[in-house]
CSV table of C-alpha atoms in Angstrom, one decimal:
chain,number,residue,atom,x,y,z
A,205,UNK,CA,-64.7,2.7,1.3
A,206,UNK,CA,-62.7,-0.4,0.7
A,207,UNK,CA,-59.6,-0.5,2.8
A,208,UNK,CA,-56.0,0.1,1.4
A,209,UNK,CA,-54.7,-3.1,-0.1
A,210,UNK,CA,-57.5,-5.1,0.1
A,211,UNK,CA,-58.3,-7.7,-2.5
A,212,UNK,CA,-60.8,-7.0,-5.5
A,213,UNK,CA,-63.8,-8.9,-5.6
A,214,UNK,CA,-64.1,-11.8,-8.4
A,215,UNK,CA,-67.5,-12.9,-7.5
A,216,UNK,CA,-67.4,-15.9,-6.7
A,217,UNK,CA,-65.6,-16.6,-11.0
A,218,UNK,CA,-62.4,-18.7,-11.0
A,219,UNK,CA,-59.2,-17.1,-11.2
A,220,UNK,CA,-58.0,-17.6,-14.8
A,221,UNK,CA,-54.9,-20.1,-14.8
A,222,UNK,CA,-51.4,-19.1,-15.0
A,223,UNK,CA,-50.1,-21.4,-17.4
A,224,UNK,CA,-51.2,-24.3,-19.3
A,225,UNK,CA,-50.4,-28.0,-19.5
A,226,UNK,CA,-49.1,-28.8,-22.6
A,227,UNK,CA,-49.9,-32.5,-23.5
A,228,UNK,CA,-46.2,-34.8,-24.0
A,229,UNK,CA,-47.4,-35.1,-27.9
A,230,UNK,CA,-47.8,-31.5,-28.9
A,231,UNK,CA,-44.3,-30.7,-26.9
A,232,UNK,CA,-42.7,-33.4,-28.8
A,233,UNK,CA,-44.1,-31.5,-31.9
A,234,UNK,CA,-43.3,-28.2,-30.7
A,235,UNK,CA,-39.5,-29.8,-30.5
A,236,UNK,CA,-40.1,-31.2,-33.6
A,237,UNK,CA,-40.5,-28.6,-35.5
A,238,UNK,CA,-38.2,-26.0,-33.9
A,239,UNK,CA,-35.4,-28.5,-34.7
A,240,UNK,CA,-36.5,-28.8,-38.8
A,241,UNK,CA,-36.3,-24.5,-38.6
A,242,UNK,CA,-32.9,-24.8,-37.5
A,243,UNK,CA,-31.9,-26.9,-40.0
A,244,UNK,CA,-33.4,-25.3,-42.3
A,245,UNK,CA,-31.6,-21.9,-41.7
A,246,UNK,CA,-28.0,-22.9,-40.4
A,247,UNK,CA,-27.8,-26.8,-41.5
A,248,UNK,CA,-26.5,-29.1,-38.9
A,249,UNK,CA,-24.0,-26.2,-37.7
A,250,UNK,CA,-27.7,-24.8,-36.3
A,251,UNK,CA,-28.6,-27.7,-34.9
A,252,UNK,CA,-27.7,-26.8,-31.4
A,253,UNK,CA,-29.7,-26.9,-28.4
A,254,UNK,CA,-30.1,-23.5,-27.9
A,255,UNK,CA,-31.3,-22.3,-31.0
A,256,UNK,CA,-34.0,-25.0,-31.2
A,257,UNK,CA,-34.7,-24.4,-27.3
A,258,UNK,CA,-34.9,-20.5,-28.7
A,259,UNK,CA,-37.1,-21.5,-31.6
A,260,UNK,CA,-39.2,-23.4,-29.7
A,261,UNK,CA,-39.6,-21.0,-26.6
A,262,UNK,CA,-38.7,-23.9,-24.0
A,263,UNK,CA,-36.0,-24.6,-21.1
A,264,UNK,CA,-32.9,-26.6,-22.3
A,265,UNK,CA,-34.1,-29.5,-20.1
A,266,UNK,CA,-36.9,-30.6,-22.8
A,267,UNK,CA,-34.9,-32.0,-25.1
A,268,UNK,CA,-32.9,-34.3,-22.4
A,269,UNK,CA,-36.3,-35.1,-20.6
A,270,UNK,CA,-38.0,-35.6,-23.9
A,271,UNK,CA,-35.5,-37.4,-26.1
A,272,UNK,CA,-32.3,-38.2,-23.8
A,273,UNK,CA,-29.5,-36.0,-26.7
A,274,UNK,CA,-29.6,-33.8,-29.2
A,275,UNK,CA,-29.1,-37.0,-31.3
A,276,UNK,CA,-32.3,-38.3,-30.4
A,277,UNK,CA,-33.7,-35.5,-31.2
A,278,UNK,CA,-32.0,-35.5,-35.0
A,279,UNK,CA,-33.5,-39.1,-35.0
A,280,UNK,CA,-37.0,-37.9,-34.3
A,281,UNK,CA,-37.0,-35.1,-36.4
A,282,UNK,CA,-35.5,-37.5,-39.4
A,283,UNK,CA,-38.4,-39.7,-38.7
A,284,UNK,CA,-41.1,-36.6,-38.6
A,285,UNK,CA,-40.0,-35.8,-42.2
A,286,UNK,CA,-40.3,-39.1,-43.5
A,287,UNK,CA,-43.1,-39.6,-41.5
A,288,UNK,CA,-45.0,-36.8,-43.8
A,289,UNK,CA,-43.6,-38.4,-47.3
A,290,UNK,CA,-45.0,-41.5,-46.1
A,291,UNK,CA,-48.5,-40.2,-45.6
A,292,UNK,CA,-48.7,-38.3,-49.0
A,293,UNK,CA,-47.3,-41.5,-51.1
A,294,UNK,CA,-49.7,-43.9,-49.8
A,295,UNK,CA,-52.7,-42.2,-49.9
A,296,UNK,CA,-55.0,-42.2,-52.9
A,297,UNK,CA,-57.3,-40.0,-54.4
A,298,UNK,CA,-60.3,-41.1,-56.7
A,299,UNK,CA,-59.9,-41.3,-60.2
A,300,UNK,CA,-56.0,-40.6,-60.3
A,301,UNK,CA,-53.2,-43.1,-60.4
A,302,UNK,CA,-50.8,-43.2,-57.2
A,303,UNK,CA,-48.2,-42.6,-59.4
A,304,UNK,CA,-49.4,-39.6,-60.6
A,305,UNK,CA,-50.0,-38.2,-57.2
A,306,UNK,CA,-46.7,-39.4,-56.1
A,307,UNK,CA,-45.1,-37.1,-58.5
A,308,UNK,CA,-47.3,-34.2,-58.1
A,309,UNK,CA,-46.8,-34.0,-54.5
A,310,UNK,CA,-42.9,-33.9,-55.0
A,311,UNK,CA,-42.6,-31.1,-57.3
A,312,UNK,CA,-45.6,-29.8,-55.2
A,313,UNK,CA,-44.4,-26.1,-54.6
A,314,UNK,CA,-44.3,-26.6,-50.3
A,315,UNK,CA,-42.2,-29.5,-50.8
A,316,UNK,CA,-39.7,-28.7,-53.7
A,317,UNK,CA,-38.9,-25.3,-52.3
A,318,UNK,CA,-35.2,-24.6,-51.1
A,319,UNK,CA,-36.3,-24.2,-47.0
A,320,UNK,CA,-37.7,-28.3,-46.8
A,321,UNK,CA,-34.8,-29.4,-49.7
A,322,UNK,CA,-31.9,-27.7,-47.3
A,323,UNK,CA,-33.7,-30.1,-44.6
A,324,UNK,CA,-33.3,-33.0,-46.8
A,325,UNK,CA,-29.7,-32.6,-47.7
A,326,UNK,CA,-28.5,-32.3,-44.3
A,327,UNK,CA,-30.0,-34.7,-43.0
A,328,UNK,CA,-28.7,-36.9,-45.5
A,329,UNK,CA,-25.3,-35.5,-45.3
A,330,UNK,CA,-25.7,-36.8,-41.4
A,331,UNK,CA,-26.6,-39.8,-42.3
A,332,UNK,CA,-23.9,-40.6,-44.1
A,333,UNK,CA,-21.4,-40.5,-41.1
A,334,UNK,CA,-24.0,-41.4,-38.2
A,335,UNK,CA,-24.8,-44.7,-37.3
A,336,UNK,CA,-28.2,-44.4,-35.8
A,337,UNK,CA,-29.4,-42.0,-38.0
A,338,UNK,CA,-28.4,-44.0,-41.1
A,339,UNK,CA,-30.8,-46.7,-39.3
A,340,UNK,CA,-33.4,-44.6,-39.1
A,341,UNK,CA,-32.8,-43.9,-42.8
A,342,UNK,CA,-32.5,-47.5,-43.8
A,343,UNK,CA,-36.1,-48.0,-41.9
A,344,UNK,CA,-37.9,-45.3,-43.7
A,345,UNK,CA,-36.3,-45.4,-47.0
A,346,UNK,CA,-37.2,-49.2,-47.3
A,347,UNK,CA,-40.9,-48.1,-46.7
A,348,UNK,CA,-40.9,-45.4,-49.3
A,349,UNK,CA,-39.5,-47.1,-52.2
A,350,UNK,CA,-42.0,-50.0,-51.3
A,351,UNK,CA,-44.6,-47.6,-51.5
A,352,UNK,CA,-43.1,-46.1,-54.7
A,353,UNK,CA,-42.8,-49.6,-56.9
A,354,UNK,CA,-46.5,-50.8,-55.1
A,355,UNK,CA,-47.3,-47.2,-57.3
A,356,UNK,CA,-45.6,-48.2,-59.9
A,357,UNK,CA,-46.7,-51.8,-60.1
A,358,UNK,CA,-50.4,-50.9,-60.1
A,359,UNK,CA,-50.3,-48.9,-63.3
A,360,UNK,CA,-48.2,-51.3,-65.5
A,361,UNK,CA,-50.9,-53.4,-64.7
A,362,UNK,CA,-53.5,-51.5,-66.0
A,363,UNK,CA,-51.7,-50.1,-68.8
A,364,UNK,CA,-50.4,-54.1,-69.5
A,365,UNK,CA,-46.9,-53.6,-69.1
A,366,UNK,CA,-44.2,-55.6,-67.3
A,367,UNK,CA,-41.4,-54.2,-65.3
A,368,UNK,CA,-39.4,-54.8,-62.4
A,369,UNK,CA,-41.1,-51.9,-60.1
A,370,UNK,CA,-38.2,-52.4,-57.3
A,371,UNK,CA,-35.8,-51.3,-59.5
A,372,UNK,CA,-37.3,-48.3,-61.0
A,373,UNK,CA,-38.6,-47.2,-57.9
A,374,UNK,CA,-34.7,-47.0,-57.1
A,375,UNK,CA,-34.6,-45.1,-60.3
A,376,UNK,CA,-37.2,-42.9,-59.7
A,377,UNK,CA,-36.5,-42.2,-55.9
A,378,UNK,CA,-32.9,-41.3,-56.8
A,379,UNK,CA,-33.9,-38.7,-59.8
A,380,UNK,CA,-36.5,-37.2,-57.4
A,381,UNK,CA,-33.5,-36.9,-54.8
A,382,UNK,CA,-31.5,-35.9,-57.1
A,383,UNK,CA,-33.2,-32.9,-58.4
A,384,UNK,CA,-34.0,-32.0,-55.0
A,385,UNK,CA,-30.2,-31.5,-54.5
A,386,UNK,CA,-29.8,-29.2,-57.7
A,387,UNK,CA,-32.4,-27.1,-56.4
A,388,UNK,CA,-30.1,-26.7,-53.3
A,389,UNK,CA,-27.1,-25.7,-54.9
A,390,UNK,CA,-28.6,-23.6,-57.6
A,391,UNK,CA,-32.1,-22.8,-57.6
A,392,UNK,CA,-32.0,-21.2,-61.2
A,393,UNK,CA,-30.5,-24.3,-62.6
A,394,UNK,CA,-33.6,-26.9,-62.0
A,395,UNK,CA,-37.1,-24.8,-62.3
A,396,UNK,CA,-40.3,-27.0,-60.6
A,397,UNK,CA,-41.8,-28.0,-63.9
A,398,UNK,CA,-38.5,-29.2,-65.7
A,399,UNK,CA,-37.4,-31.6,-62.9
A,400,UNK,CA,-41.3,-32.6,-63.1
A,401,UNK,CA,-41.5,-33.5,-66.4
A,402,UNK,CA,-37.9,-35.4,-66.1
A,403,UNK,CA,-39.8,-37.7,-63.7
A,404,UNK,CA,-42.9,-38.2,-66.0
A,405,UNK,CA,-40.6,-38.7,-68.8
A,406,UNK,CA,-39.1,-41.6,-67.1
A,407,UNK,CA,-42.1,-42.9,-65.3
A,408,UNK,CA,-44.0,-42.9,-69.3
A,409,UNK,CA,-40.9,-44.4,-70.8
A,410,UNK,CA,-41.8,-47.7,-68.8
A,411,UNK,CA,-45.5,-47.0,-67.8
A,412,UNK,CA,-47.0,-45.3,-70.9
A,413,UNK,CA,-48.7,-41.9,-71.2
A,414,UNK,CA,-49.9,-41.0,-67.9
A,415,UNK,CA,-52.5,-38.3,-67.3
A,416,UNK,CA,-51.0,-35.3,-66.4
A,417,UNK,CA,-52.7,-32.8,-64.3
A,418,UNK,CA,-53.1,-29.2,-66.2
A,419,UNK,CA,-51.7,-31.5,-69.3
């Protein structure tokens, strides 16, 4: 008979670890994302480090540790969104022009809902009255509208038209945005498919017809 308190066997087999080491990249994610749910609930009144240290299930320390203030953090977070527009606006896909994708993936029903919008706004809204946030803006948004008129260049070439793609891009970015915000304040007032076929409207009125997915 075993004696009283003794240890069970474990044959020899590893004891299982008590935690695991979560690589710098995936915290910084983890971070990441907690602070976009906060905005997206409470607006930059929510963005406090305890309800994205709640959200994210970590210590308070990780934010210092991993990007030195809460302002950092804003920054990173800014970038992350931005970093996701990016991706989608310079890819291509066979057979379809950027253009086209460009404006299907911004009335795309995970991006123009009222959740990622409300991120948008605020973060906007911040930039507006903080420096180093409205840097990080000026760096990303220079991209994207680059991206946008490189879209827009490419099929008034093919369709042998001439325009000056900087400036619609402006155009286009800012009716985009725009719609985005009147989603914000009233959902009811701008449904998905209207605001998208304000966008083809003005992207045709320069470009020609453009193929329309589901026509």
């Amino acid at each position: 008979m075993a004696q009283s308190g003794a240890k069970p066997e474990n044959n020899g087999a590893r004891p299982a670890p008590r935690y695991r080491r979560i690589p710098v990249a995936e915290r910084r994610e983890m971070l990441e994302d907690a602070a976009l749910a906060c905005l997206a609930r409470g607006g930059i009144a929510g963005f406090t480090i305890d309800n994205i240290c709640a959200e994210a299930g970590v210590s308070r320390g990780l934010v210092a540790h991993h990007y030195a203030s809460k302002e950092g953090l804003l920054a990173a977070a800014y970038a992350r969104m931005y970093s996701r527009l990016l991706a989608k606006v310079s890819r291509t896909e066979p057979g379809v022009p950027r253009i086209v994708s460009i404006i299907e993936d911004a009335f795309a029903a995970e991006e123009f809902s009222r959740p990622v919008l409300a991120i948008w706004l605020t973060l906007w809204g911040e930039a507006a009255n903080n420096t180093g946030l409205r840097d990080e803006h000026r760096r990303h948004y220079d991209r994207y509208r680059s991206e946008v008129a490189a879209a827009l260049s490419e099929q008034a070439v093919a369709a042998g038209r001439r325009i000056d793609a900087q400036a619609l891009a402006m155009t286009l970015i800012a009716l985009i945005d725009g719609l985005g915000v009147e989603c914000v304040v009233d959902p009811e007032a701008v449904a998905r498919t209207e605001a998208r076929a304000a966008c083809y409207a003005l992207a045709e009125a320069f470009l020609g017809p453009l193929p329309r997915p589901g026509g």
